[in-house]
Amino acid sequence: MTLNRRRLLGGGLTCAAAFATDATKAAGAVERPALPAADTFNCCAEVVGEASEDFGHIIHRRPRSVFRPSSAAEVGTAIRWAGDRGLKVAARGQGHSTYGRSMADGGVVIDMRGINTVRRVDADRIVVGAGATWREVLIAALTSGLTPPVLTNYLELSVGGTLAVGGIGGSTSRHGMQTDNVLEMDVVTGAGRELTCSPDLNPDLFDAVRGGLGQCAVITRATLRLVRAPERVRRFQLFYPDFKSLAADQRLVLEDGRFDQLQGAVLPDGTGGWRYQLDGAVYYDSDAAPDPNVLAGLSDQRGAAVISDLTYLDDAVAFAKLETLLRSNGQWSNPHPWWLTFLRGSNAERLAAGILQDLTNEDVGPFGRITYYPLLTGALRTPSVRMPDEDVAFPFNIIRFPPSNNMAKIDAMVARNRALYESVRSEGGVLYPVSAFPMTSGDWQDHFGPAWPRLRQAKKRYDPRHTLTPGYQVF
Ligand SMILES: Cc1cc2nc3c(=O)[nH]c(=O)nc-3n(C[C@H](O)[C@H](O)[C@H](O)COP(=O)(O)OP(=O)(O)OC[C@H]3O[C@@H](n4cnc5c(N)ncnc54)[C@H](O)[C@@H]3O)c2cc1C
């Protein structure tokens, strides 16, 4: 650590801009910062303001300071500095959590966006900084004709941010979560130690970090599995008159495995009713067209089907169009009280139909949706990523994009999320921990179930001062 950085840390870690300068410019530039004090203060207020918010816009927690490291060593310095002072620390990737999970009230937020270098692409793996987005990872992998086997629907999420929770996508039935496709990680523990972990090296840490809600360590580098990328994707959005016929076809296509990606949703129809959608995609290369009979035997309203045929990259980034629209109408920056769960395959239809009965278009907003589709759980092996204990589970998510920021309505949605969670939990459903409602430590213990003792043990070992990631209130 340089004397200059020591001074800045000792001075209270007050300015992210000063740290960014320190990390990227010669030491002399830091002694005489380029920005005058007033500008520096304004800049810091903005940076601290950003770290007090997230995509959820429901919880607001102001950190004492924000730190932008450019190396794992700097992450370690910041964690040790904060730990010595009894301050909490949260890593922040892209801030797309929905309930303050990347915030640290009065503590230190570590903005990981500066640790985003793609270090290496090999025949079956890629090594990246954990602050890289999945779009950056995909673009680098595609230069070698490769792809991560599982991509989230939205690629502007950081690698560290999704590895902390799971990372589900349309190909999860085949390949598991993103946490099932990470081979090795470099991390900085809550005690400020730099360690490497994998199934063979510090395996307890590896399992505590993947899906472990940032409780034991900050991921600085990840080695991710790659597979051959198809050239093109033909995507079929099929519509059904009711939930029952959607559910029947979803079960059918899950069983016969005809789609490379399978998802589905219940969408507001704009008149107070719902549209029931199955979303299936097949991969192909330009020299071998996909099976023309891929929709055989399905009972959808074929005239309403929407079929797209895009390059693999264009298909993967397609969510960006909705983002642009929602940014332009202001709904991207409204509060987002999302609710995400997994239902048991054995009772999913009954539970989901009951909940759907009581939901209105207003509950999700005109651009929102209720995600509902089956997946095979066999490929999911990350101990801390919880899943119903059955061969088939259903992601069942209320993805709310409210058209206004009326906080009374948002608070009511958050309370409803909690009540819905309790009803789903009592029927064997499991939380996807990117949901917007309060959880107690007891709730988390219940959530992690058989994985809890190992997570608690890892916490004791790797973050004994309970420095890391206060936003979930796990410990
Ligand atoms: C529009 C949108 C679409 C989404 N689509 C999907 C989807 O298809 N599939 C899916 O699984 N999820 C999806 N999500 C949810 C998303 O995966 C999670 O909210 C994820 O945590 C966000 O990543 P982030 O980089 O923004 O993380 P942040 O919000 O910055 O952080 C999330 C959590 O991870 C921790 N964290 C961040 N970086 C690190 C690190 N390097 N080391 C350790 N902990 C870290 C933070 O402290 C925080 O607790 C979506 C979210 C949005 C807003």
Coordinates of N, CA, C and O in Angstrom, one line a residue, residues 52 65 211:
S52 N -26.3 4.6 -2.3 CA -27.4 4.6 -1.3 C -28.7 4.1 -2.0 O -29.7 4.1 -1.4
S65 N -18.7 5.8 3.1 CA -17.9 6.1 1.9 C -17.9 5.0 0.9 O -18.4 3.9 1.2
G211 N -23.6 -18.4 -4.3 CA -25.0 -18.3 -3.8 C -25.0 -18.0 -2.3 O -26.1 -18.1 -1.7

